[in-house]
């Protein structure tokens, strides 16, 4: 048995819904509702993340035990667990959607590990809750693989994210209409155990503000600051307007940091609704996300968003800002000083620009950003887009090759056969400008390459690789899934024998469902 110590601060210190059970309802003046995971018939462990197990003081033996499987499938509760679903609201695609809440996520409690850290455990896909609305509270293997592998891959890429401990299949079938086109089919059910300092979202505050429940709003803000941003209380008095403003500034800052990382690795979240924004600045809720193959700033994998492309790659910083704006509105009753909130939002924009520039400089191996680099970056993005370049392989080539040859770089174009002279000249011109710029940069080539290889990955959980791993796993063959998990532990290192996982998107995947087109159905 685990020997886990639970210290469920969220449950112990915050108001609960007096009603328990799964009956759908509007939950007022409460942060959560008690609800138990649904039991499943034939759970099987597909994978676990050894690094996350270690954070939780679990051994490999623990993770392969029957108690672990039963707990991670929702069949069994350990002493000290207090399963509950959180109440939150949110803006979906720009519109206030009212109460949402954990519709298919059940928090088990907070483990206090031997190092004294608290980690919240959450089962995603463990059955109905009061917040499930008209849905079933379940998750399928397809979307669970996408969440499990990607959140771990993001962590190893250095992108702030929630983590994943385990992936189990339930032995039950779940009906899903993937493209919402009237063709539902049975898929294998699965549960992922997610792990994070907390799963508190912008939407947890929004729901209280929208309902004018200011006392609960204050209680939740105080809780959040006390446990997750305690240093603020060394400067500002607990409960003071300044403490809330200082905290809001921190959330903005963490959010900027997260989005800059997304832009660095070509990650498109796909559903940046305010209920999918963590107050820790962690990437959360892996749904119809995707990775840029060809560099197309207007790309979004989410077919539900195909019309307005609200959540396309290039729009992510603006949306993150818009989301922080919504959080600011919700916190206004506690702070009342609009100018302080506005200043924080202004600062968001300034920090974003500054950090984006520093990030781009690091991708290109420049020791620092010079004002004239603005043009170099802008032209590079145009070249990458115009030539349909594979973003990841392009930057990696710059990070490894001593002599930069446009003839070799052209291999990373998704339409290399069609490139005309103008295209090729544009690339050559840019390489020339870049080479000039490097001359004015202090470091030698070897140092530069070493630094570049820390920020320009070789391996990503590319959309087509995800789809292949899913198709294999659905047939009961998890070998590719395990191999990918392993490769993605060291995304910045070339790994011999694993070259195939760094390959550009093959032709068959260009317009395939699951590869370039994803819906919210999960
Ligand atoms: P998402 O867009 O995945 O963040 O989900 C938005 C809302 O829908 C959240 O409140 C989810 O908990 C809920 N939801 C999504 N899928 C399901 C499902 N299968 N069953 C119940 N609730 C769901
Ligand atoms: Mg969500």
Coordinates of C-alpha atoms in Angstrom, one line a residue, residues 104 124 138-140 142-144 176 180 287 519-522:
X104 CA -15.6 14.3 -15.8
X124 CA -10.2 12.3 -15.6
X138 CA -16.2 9.4 -19.3
X139 CA -13.1 9.6 -21.5
X140 CA -11.9 7.4 -24.3
X142 CA -7.8 8.1 -27.9
X143 CA -8.1 11.4 -25.9
X144 CA -6.5 9.9 -22.8
X176 CA -18.3 9.0 -29.3
X180 CA -20.1 15.4 -34.7
X287 CA -8.1 18.3 -25.9
X519 CA -12.8 18.0 -32.5
X520 CA -13.6 18.5 -28.8
X521 CA -15.1 15.0 -28.7
X522 CA -13.0 13.1 -26.2

